[in-house]
PDB file of C-alpha atoms in Angstrom:
ATOM      1  CA  UNK A   1     -28.383 -17.241 -17.224  1.00 49.00           C
ATOM      2  CA  UNK A   2     -30.967 -17.266 -14.443  1.00 52.00           C
ATOM      3  CA  UNK A   3     -34.378 -15.716 -15.118  1.00 62.00           C
ATOM      4  CA  UNK A   4     -34.777 -12.264 -13.551  1.00 72.00           C
ATOM      5  CA  UNK A   5     -36.973 -13.602 -10.763  1.00 78.00           C
ATOM      6  CA  UNK A   6     -34.455 -16.328  -9.835  1.00 79.00           C
ATOM      7  CA  UNK A   7     -31.564 -13.850  -9.892  1.00 80.00           C
ATOM      8  CA  UNK A   8     -33.493 -11.471  -7.652  1.00 84.00           C
ATOM      9  CA  UNK A   9     -34.264 -14.313  -5.242  1.00 85.00           C
ATOM     10  CA  UNK A  10     -30.576 -15.287  -5.128  1.00 83.00           C
ATOM     11  CA  UNK A  11     -29.609 -11.682  -4.428  1.00 84.00           C
ATOM     12  CA  UNK A  12     -32.169 -11.488  -1.638  1.00 86.00           C
ATOM     13  CA  UNK A  13     -30.802 -14.664  -0.057  1.00 87.00           C
ATOM     14  CA  UNK A  14     -27.292 -13.217  -0.259  1.00 85.00           C
ATOM     15  CA  UNK A  15     -28.415  -9.962   1.373  1.00 85.00           C
ATOM     16  CA  UNK A  16     -30.121 -11.923   4.141  1.00 85.00           C
ATOM     17  CA  UNK A  17     -26.957 -13.939   4.703  1.00 84.00           C
ATOM     18  CA  UNK A  18     -24.846 -10.780   4.921  1.00 79.00           C
ATOM     19  CA  UNK A  19     -27.333  -9.246   7.362  1.00 79.00           C
ATOM     20  CA  UNK A  20     -27.244 -12.351   9.556  1.00 80.00           C
ATOM     21  CA  UNK A  21     -23.457 -12.455   9.613  1.00 75.00           C
ATOM     22  CA  UNK A  22     -23.127  -8.715  10.255  1.00 74.00           C
ATOM     23  CA  UNK A  23     -25.411  -9.019  13.280  1.00 73.00           C
ATOM     24  CA  UNK A  24     -22.957 -11.537  14.729  1.00 73.00           C
ATOM     25  CA  UNK A  25     -20.033  -9.148  14.259  1.00 71.00           C
ATOM     26  CA  UNK A  26     -18.971  -6.880  17.101  1.00 72.00           C
ATOM     27  CA  UNK A  27     -16.834  -3.916  16.172  1.00 72.00           C
ATOM     28  CA  UNK A  28     -13.311  -3.926  17.570  1.00 69.00           C
ATOM     29  CA  UNK A  29     -13.188  -1.824  20.732  1.00 74.00           C
ATOM     30  CA  UNK A  30     -10.969  -1.337  23.759  1.00 70.00           C
ATOM     31  CA  UNK A  31     -13.119  -3.667  25.903  1.00 78.00           C
ATOM     32  CA  UNK A  32     -13.205  -6.598  23.452  1.00 80.00           C
ATOM     33  CA  UNK A  33     -10.013  -6.452  21.387  1.00 75.00           C
ATOM     34  CA  UNK A  34      -8.146  -8.930  23.617  1.00 81.00           C
ATOM     35  CA  UNK A  35     -10.915 -11.540  23.345  1.00 85.00           C
ATOM     36  CA  UNK A  36     -11.225 -10.993  19.585  1.00 82.00           C
ATOM     37  CA  UNK A  37      -7.464 -11.320  19.077  1.00 81.00           C
ATOM     38  CA  UNK A  38      -7.466 -14.587  21.062  1.00 86.00           C
ATOM     39  CA  UNK A  39     -10.311 -15.854  18.900  1.00 85.00           C
ATOM     40  CA  UNK A  40      -8.390 -14.819  15.776  1.00 83.00           C
ATOM     41  CA  UNK A  41      -5.238 -16.611  16.974  1.00 83.00           C
ATOM     42  CA  UNK A  42      -7.254 -19.735  17.813  1.00 87.00           C
ATOM     43  CA  UNK A  43      -8.731 -19.751  14.324  1.00 86.00           C
ATOM     44  CA  UNK A  44      -5.264 -19.475  12.793  1.00 84.00           C
ATOM     45  CA  UNK A  45      -3.957 -22.241  15.060  1.00 86.00           C
ATOM     46  CA  UNK A  46      -6.641 -24.575  13.741  1.00 86.00           C
ATOM     47  CA  UNK A  47      -5.208 -24.073  10.251  1.00 86.00           C
ATOM     48  CA  UNK A  48      -1.462 -23.663  10.860  1.00 84.00           C
ATOM     49  CA  UNK A  49      -0.989 -25.411  14.214  1.00 84.00           C
ATOM     50  CA  UNK A  50       0.883 -23.989  17.182  1.00 77.00           C
ATOM     51  CA  UNK A  51       3.921 -21.946  16.166  1.00 70.00           C
ATOM     52  CA  UNK A  52       6.358 -21.207  19.013  1.00 70.00           C
ATOM     53  CA  UNK A  53       7.865 -17.747  19.393  1.00 62.00           C
ATOM     54  CA  UNK A  54      11.135 -17.790  17.471  1.00 62.00           C
ATOM     55  CA  UNK A  55      14.104 -16.350  19.343  1.00 62.00           C
ATOM     56  CA  UNK A  56      16.770 -15.899  16.711  1.00 62.00           C
ATOM     57  CA  UNK A  57      20.179 -14.382  17.377  1.00 67.00           C
ATOM     58  CA  UNK A  58      20.582 -11.417  15.058  1.00 67.00           C
ATOM     59  CA  UNK A  59      24.330 -11.409  15.692  1.00 77.00           C
ATOM     60  CA  UNK A  60      24.546  -7.620  15.898  1.00 89.00           C
ATOM     61  CA  UNK A  61      24.942  -5.192  18.763  1.00 94.00           C
ATOM     62  CA  UNK A  62      22.046  -3.015  19.872  1.00 95.00           C
ATOM     63  CA  UNK A  63      23.624  -0.056  18.103  1.00 95.00           C
ATOM     64  CA  UNK A  64      24.255  -2.136  14.982  1.00 95.00           C
ATOM     65  CA  UNK A  65      20.620  -3.243  14.958  1.00 94.00           C
ATOM     66  CA  UNK A  66      19.398   0.348  15.198  1.00 95.00           C
ATOM     67  CA  UNK A  67      21.658   1.465  12.349  1.00 95.00           C
ATOM     68  CA  UNK A  68      20.431  -1.474  10.279  1.00 93.00           C
ATOM     69  CA  UNK A  69      16.845  -0.413  10.951  1.00 92.00           C
ATOM     70  CA  UNK A  70      17.648   3.126   9.809  1.00 93.00           C
ATOM     71  CA  UNK A  71      19.125   1.679   6.595  1.00 92.00           C
ATOM     72  CA  UNK A  72      15.894  -0.286   6.105  1.00 90.00           C
ATOM     73  CA  UNK A  73      13.536   2.695   6.417  1.00 86.00           C
ATOM     74  CA  UNK A  74      11.426   3.209   3.244  1.00 83.00           C
ATOM     75  CA  UNK A  75      13.748   0.797   1.480  1.00 82.00           C
ATOM     76  CA  UNK A  76      13.815  -2.731   0.051  1.00 81.00           C
ATOM     77  CA  UNK A  77      15.531  -5.343   2.215  1.00 82.00           C
ATOM     78  CA  UNK A  78      18.116  -5.996  -0.472  1.00 84.00           C
ATOM     79  CA  UNK A  79      19.097  -2.317  -0.612  1.00 85.00           C
ATOM     80  CA  UNK A  80      19.338  -1.948   3.156  1.00 88.00           C
ATOM     81  CA  UNK A  81      21.463  -5.100   3.379  1.00 90.00           C
ATOM     82  CA  UNK A  82      23.838  -3.725   0.750  1.00 92.00           C
ATOM     83  CA  UNK A  83      24.082  -0.436   2.632  1.00 92.00           C
ATOM     84  CA  UNK A  84      24.933  -2.140   5.914  1.00 94.00           C
ATOM     85  CA  UNK A  85      27.479  -4.387   4.185  1.00 94.00           C
ATOM     86  CA  UNK A  86      29.050  -1.318   2.581  1.00 95.00           C
ATOM     87  CA  UNK A  87      29.440   0.283   6.011  1.00 96.00           C
ATOM     88  CA  UNK A  88      31.127  -2.880   7.302  1.00 95.00           C
ATOM     89  CA  UNK A  89      33.461  -3.009   4.296  1.00 95.00           C
ATOM     90  CA  UNK A  90      34.334   0.704   4.410  1.00 96.00           C
ATOM     91  CA  UNK A  91      34.759   0.908   8.188  1.00 97.00           C
ATOM     92  CA  UNK A  92      35.750  -2.638   9.269  1.00 95.00           C
ATOM     93  CA  UNK A  93      36.273  -3.797  12.842  1.00 94.00           C
ATOM     94  CA  UNK A  94      37.449  -6.983  14.524  1.00 92.00           C
ATOM     95  CA  UNK A  95      33.874  -7.844  15.581  1.00 89.00           C
ATOM     96  CA  UNK A  96      32.641  -8.054  11.996  1.00 90.00           C
ATOM     97  CA  UNK A  97      30.325  -5.087  12.506  1.00 93.00           C
ATOM     98  CA  UNK A  98      31.146  -1.652  11.139  1.00 96.00           C
ATOM     99  CA  UNK A  99      33.478   0.313  13.409  1.00 97.00           C
ATOM    100  CA  UNK A 100      30.838   2.616  14.869  1.00 97.00           C
ATOM    101  CA  UNK A 101      33.286   4.853  16.694  1.00 97.00           C
ATOM    102  CA  UNK A 102      35.326   5.344  13.510  1.00 97.00           C
ATOM    103  CA  UNK A 103      32.162   6.255  11.604  1.00 97.00           C
ATOM    104  CA  UNK A 104      31.196   8.676  14.385  1.00 97.00           C
ATOM    105  CA  UNK A 105      34.540  10.462  13.975  1.00 97.00           C
ATOM    106  CA  UNK A 106      34.072  10.803  10.219  1.00 96.00           C
ATOM    107  CA  UNK A 107      31.878  13.275   8.365  1.00 96.00           C
ATOM    108  CA  UNK A 108      28.315  12.620   7.296  1.00 96.00           C
ATOM    109  CA  UNK A 109      29.547  12.867   3.697  1.00 96.00           C
ATOM    110  CA  UNK A 110      31.745   9.825   4.302  1.00 96.00           C
ATOM    111  CA  UNK A 111      28.684   7.724   5.131  1.00 96.00           C
ATOM    112  CA  UNK A 112      26.681   8.754   2.069  1.00 95.00           C
ATOM    113  CA  UNK A 113      28.546   6.629  -0.564  1.00 95.00           C
ATOM    114  CA  UNK A 114      27.791   3.478   1.449  1.00 95.00           C
ATOM    115  CA  UNK A 115      24.035   3.944   1.226  1.00 94.00           C
ATOM    116  CA  UNK A 116      23.400   6.157  -1.803  1.00 89.00           C
ATOM    117  CA  UNK A 117      21.977   3.292  -3.886  1.00 84.00           C
ATOM    118  CA  UNK A 118      18.811   3.519  -1.745  1.00 83.00           C
ATOM    119  CA  UNK A 119      16.310   6.342  -1.148  1.00 84.00           C
ATOM    120  CA  UNK A 120      16.815   9.274   1.233  1.00 87.00           C
ATOM    121  CA  UNK A 121      20.504   8.489   1.619  1.00 90.00           C
ATOM    122  CA  UNK A 122      21.475  12.008   2.762  1.00 92.00           C
ATOM    123  CA  UNK A 123      18.820  11.998   5.475  1.00 92.00           C
ATOM    124  CA  UNK A 124      19.732   8.475   6.573  1.00 94.00           C
ATOM    125  CA  UNK A 125      23.432   9.354   6.731  1.00 95.00           C
ATOM    126  CA  UNK A 126      22.609  12.302   8.980  1.00 95.00           C
ATOM    127  CA  UNK A 127      20.470  10.094  11.208  1.00 95.00           C
ATOM    128  CA  UNK A 128      23.152   7.412  11.475  1.00 96.00           C
ATOM    129  CA  UNK A 129      25.794   9.970  12.419  1.00 97.00           C
ATOM    130  CA  UNK A 130      23.478  11.634  14.945  1.00 96.00           C
ATOM    131  CA  UNK A 131      22.661   8.292  16.607  1.00 96.00           C
ATOM    132  CA  UNK A 132      26.360   7.473  16.931  1.00 97.00           C
ATOM    133  CA  UNK A 133      27.116  10.917  18.374  1.00 97.00           C
ATOM    134  CA  UNK A 134      24.247  10.570  20.843  1.00 96.00           C
ATOM    135  CA  UNK A 135      25.380   7.102  21.946  1.00 96.00           C
ATOM    136  CA  UNK A 136      28.906   8.415  22.516  1.00 97.00           C
ATOM    137  CA  UNK A 137      27.727  11.523  24.346  1.00 96.00           C
ATOM    138  CA  UNK A 138      25.327   9.624  26.604  1.00 95.00           C
ATOM    139  CA  UNK A 139      28.130   7.235  27.605  1.00 93.00           C
ATOM    140  CA  UNK A 140      30.087  10.189  28.931  1.00 93.00           C
ATOM    141  CA  UNK A 141      32.576   9.890  26.081  1.00 93.00           C
ATOM    142  CA  UNK A 142      33.621   6.377  27.098  1.00 94.00           C
ATOM    143  CA  UNK A 143      32.346   4.384  24.114  1.00 94.00           C
ATOM    144  CA  UNK A 144      30.107   4.443  21.063  1.00 96.00           C
ATOM    145  CA  UNK A 145      27.771   1.738  22.284  1.00 96.00           C
ATOM    146  CA  UNK A 146      24.244   1.132  23.568  1.00 96.00           C
ATOM    147  CA  UNK A 147      24.831  -2.289  25.117  1.00 95.00           C
ATOM    148  CA  UNK A 148      23.995  -0.906  28.558  1.00 95.00           C
ATOM    149  CA  UNK A 149      20.357  -0.792  27.452  1.00 96.00           C
ATOM    150  CA  UNK A 150      20.189  -4.553  28.062  1.00 94.00           C
ATOM    151  CA  UNK A 151      19.831  -3.835  31.769  1.00 94.00           C
ATOM    152  CA  UNK A 152      16.957  -1.386  31.286  1.00 96.00           C
ATOM    153  CA  UNK A 153      13.227  -2.057  31.303  1.00 94.00           C
ATOM    154  CA  UNK A 154      11.448  -2.048  27.941  1.00 93.00           C
ATOM    155  CA  UNK A 155       9.494   1.074  28.903  1.00 90.00           C
ATOM    156  CA  UNK A 156      12.706   2.923  29.769  1.00 94.00           C
ATOM    157  CA  UNK A 157      14.387   1.834  26.519  1.00 95.00           C
ATOM    158  CA  UNK A 158      11.386   2.931  24.510  1.00 92.00           C
ATOM    159  CA  UNK A 159      11.160   6.328  26.197  1.00 91.00           C
ATOM    160  CA  UNK A 160      14.896   6.892  25.746  1.00 95.00           C
ATOM    161  CA  UNK A 161      15.042   5.923  22.075  1.00 94.00           C
ATOM    162  CA  UNK A 162      11.884   7.852  21.190  1.00 90.00           C
ATOM    163  CA  UNK A 163      13.970  10.979  21.776  1.00 90.00           C
ATOM    164  CA  UNK A 164      16.401   9.975  19.008  1.00 92.00           C
ATOM    165  CA  UNK A 165      15.725  11.791  15.754  1.00 85.00           C
ATOM    166  CA  UNK A 166      14.834   9.357  12.983  1.00 84.00           C
ATOM    167  CA  UNK A 167      13.807   6.389  15.158  1.00 88.00           C
ATOM    168  CA  UNK A 168      10.129   5.510  14.877  1.00 83.00           C
ATOM    169  CA  UNK A 169       8.027   3.496  17.287  1.00 82.00           C
ATOM    170  CA  UNK A 170       8.157   0.617  14.818  1.00 84.00           C
ATOM    171  CA  UNK A 171      11.982   0.671  14.678  1.00 90.00           C
ATOM    172  CA  UNK A 172      12.168   0.612  18.476  1.00 91.00           C
ATOM    173  CA  UNK A 173       9.609  -2.194  18.648  1.00 89.00           C
ATOM    174  CA  UNK A 174      11.670  -4.214  16.136  1.00 90.00           C
ATOM    175  CA  UNK A 175      14.752  -3.741  18.316  1.00 93.00           C
ATOM    176  CA  UNK A 176      12.933  -4.831  21.471  1.00 93.00           C
ATOM    177  CA  UNK A 177      11.106  -7.767  19.888  1.00 89.00           C
ATOM    178  CA  UNK A 178      13.638  -9.237  17.478  1.00 87.00           C
ATOM    179  CA  UNK A 179      17.023  -8.203  18.866  1.00 90.00           C
ATOM    180  CA  UNK A 180      16.339  -8.125  22.616  1.00 91.00           C
ATOM    181  CA  UNK A 181      13.611 -10.787  22.842  1.00 87.00           C
ATOM    182  CA  UNK A 182      11.177  -8.497  24.671  1.00 88.00           C
ATOM    183  CA  UNK A 183       7.398  -8.524  24.294  1.00 83.00           C
ATOM    184  CA  UNK A 184       6.428  -5.774  21.864  1.00 83.00           C
ATOM    185  CA  UNK A 185       4.273  -5.103  18.834  1.00 76.00           C
ATOM    186  CA  UNK A 186       6.058  -3.974  15.667  1.00 81.00           C
ATOM    187  CA  UNK A 187       3.521  -2.453  13.282  1.00 77.00           C
ATOM    188  CA  UNK A 188       3.287   0.341  10.734  1.00 74.00           C
ATOM    189  CA  UNK A 189       3.629   3.789  12.323  1.00 66.00           C
ATOM    190  CA  UNK A 190       0.114   4.882  11.305  1.00 74.00           C
ATOM    191  CA  UNK A 191      -1.500   1.754  12.759  1.00 78.00           C
ATOM    192  CA  UNK A 192       0.552   2.144  15.941  1.00 71.00           C
ATOM    193  CA  UNK A 193      -0.531   5.775  16.268  1.00 72.00           C
ATOM    194  CA  UNK A 194      -4.218   4.820  16.210  1.00 79.00           C
ATOM    195  CA  UNK A 195      -3.760   1.885  18.594  1.00 76.00           C
ATOM    196  CA  UNK A 196      -1.770   3.903  21.128  1.00 74.00           C
ATOM    197  CA  UNK A 197      -4.252   6.779  21.064  1.00 74.00           C
ATOM    198  CA  UNK A 198      -7.006   4.273  21.848  1.00 76.00           C
ATOM    199  CA  UNK A 199      -4.931   2.893  24.714  1.00 74.00           C
ATOM    200  CA  UNK A 200      -4.961  -0.675  23.401  1.00 75.00           C
ATOM    201  CA  UNK A 201      -1.270  -1.351  24.085  1.00 72.00           C
ATOM    202  CA  UNK A 202      -0.946  -0.143  27.683  1.00 72.00           C
ATOM    203  CA  UNK A 203      -0.661  -3.725  28.911  1.00 72.00           C
ATOM    204  CA  UNK A 204       2.743  -4.061  27.179  1.00 65.00           C
ATOM    205  CA  UNK A 205       3.929  -0.633  28.262  1.00 66.00           C
ATOM    206  CA  UNK A 206       3.104   1.444  25.169  1.00 66.00           C
ATOM    207  CA  UNK A 207       1.269   4.608  26.221  1.00 65.00           C
ATOM    208  CA  UNK A 208      -0.870   7.049  24.265  1.00 64.00           C
ATOM    209  CA  UNK A 209       1.632   9.906  24.371  1.00 62.00           C
ATOM    210  CA  UNK A 210       4.033   7.765  22.334  1.00 61.00           C
ATOM    211  CA  UNK A 211       1.721   8.273  19.361  1.00 60.00           C
ATOM    212  CA  UNK A 212       3.053  11.828  19.221  1.00 62.00           C
ATOM    213  CA  UNK A 213       6.294  12.070  17.270  1.00 60.00           C
ATOM    214  CA  UNK A 214       9.313  13.821  18.770  1.00 60.00           C
ATOM    215  CA  UNK A 215       9.014  16.690  16.267  1.00 63.00           C
ATOM    216  CA  UNK A 216       5.292  17.118  17.012  1.00 66.00           C
ATOM    217  CA  UNK A 217       5.956  17.063  20.772  1.00 65.00           C
ATOM    218  CA  UNK A 218       8.590  19.771  20.416  1.00 70.00           C
ATOM    219  CA  UNK A 219       6.318  21.864  18.197  1.00 72.00           C
ATOM    220  CA  UNK A 220       3.486  21.550  20.718  1.00 68.00           C
ATOM    221  CA  UNK A 221       5.764  22.546  23.580  1.00 72.00           C
ATOM    222  CA  UNK A 222       6.932  25.607  21.637  1.00 76.00           C
ATOM    223  CA  UNK A 223       3.280  26.642  21.396  1.00 73.00           C
ATOM    224  CA  UNK A 224       2.909  26.330  25.171  1.00 73.00           C
ATOM    225  CA  UNK A 225       1.074  22.999  25.268  1.00 65.00           C
ATOM    226  CA  UNK A 226       1.376  20.808  28.359  1.00 60.00           C
ATOM    227  CA  UNK A 227       2.085  17.188  27.418  1.00 57.00           C
ATOM    228  CA  UNK A 228       2.207  14.165  29.712  1.00 55.00           C
ATOM    229  CA  UNK A 229       5.746  12.932  30.371  1.00 59.00           C
ATOM    230  CA  UNK A 230       7.010   9.832  28.611  1.00 56.00           C
ATOM    231  CA  UNK A 231       6.904   6.827  31.015  1.00 52.00           C
ATOM    232  CA  UNK A 232      10.154   5.570  32.521  1.00 51.00           C
TER     233      UNK A 232
END
């Protein structure tokens, strides 16, 4: 072991090193986050090399992707995959996806056995059924589909889907980024809430009012609050 004096000297050197490094560090703020993220990416590139953006075909419809994301909420990937496969096996269609219109015409209780191996299956079944009903209603009763969203801007898609009960900002970002190949930022809901309130994501069309959940917006409106409209 080092003598007390040597140990104290080592500790002092370590403190001095920490102080020097901390003086170099600038806290993340709205006016420097872009530069700091570029620096971070450059540092990673030096280690991992340049990795191109991967555009993979998920092979599902927009509606199918959303239902899959609902199955995956607060759930292990293996459980959500089983739930989606159960829907496809119980309500088959020629496309290989579950027959969404058939599921829409069934009761919520008919969805539950497909997903009851995972958590919150009653709530998820209600959300799935509500999404299908909303898709059908918004099409004017023509089809249970959301494929027309492909022709919409990302901001319009986001504003529209944020009004769906049970769809979080992260779920919508996953749809836009992975299924539709749009620029978006899929992060945990709590992180997204902080970032949107700080206005850090305006450049990709995510505005601060999106940090307010649909239920909180409705509660605020019931109390007479005036909220900014969602962007279109």
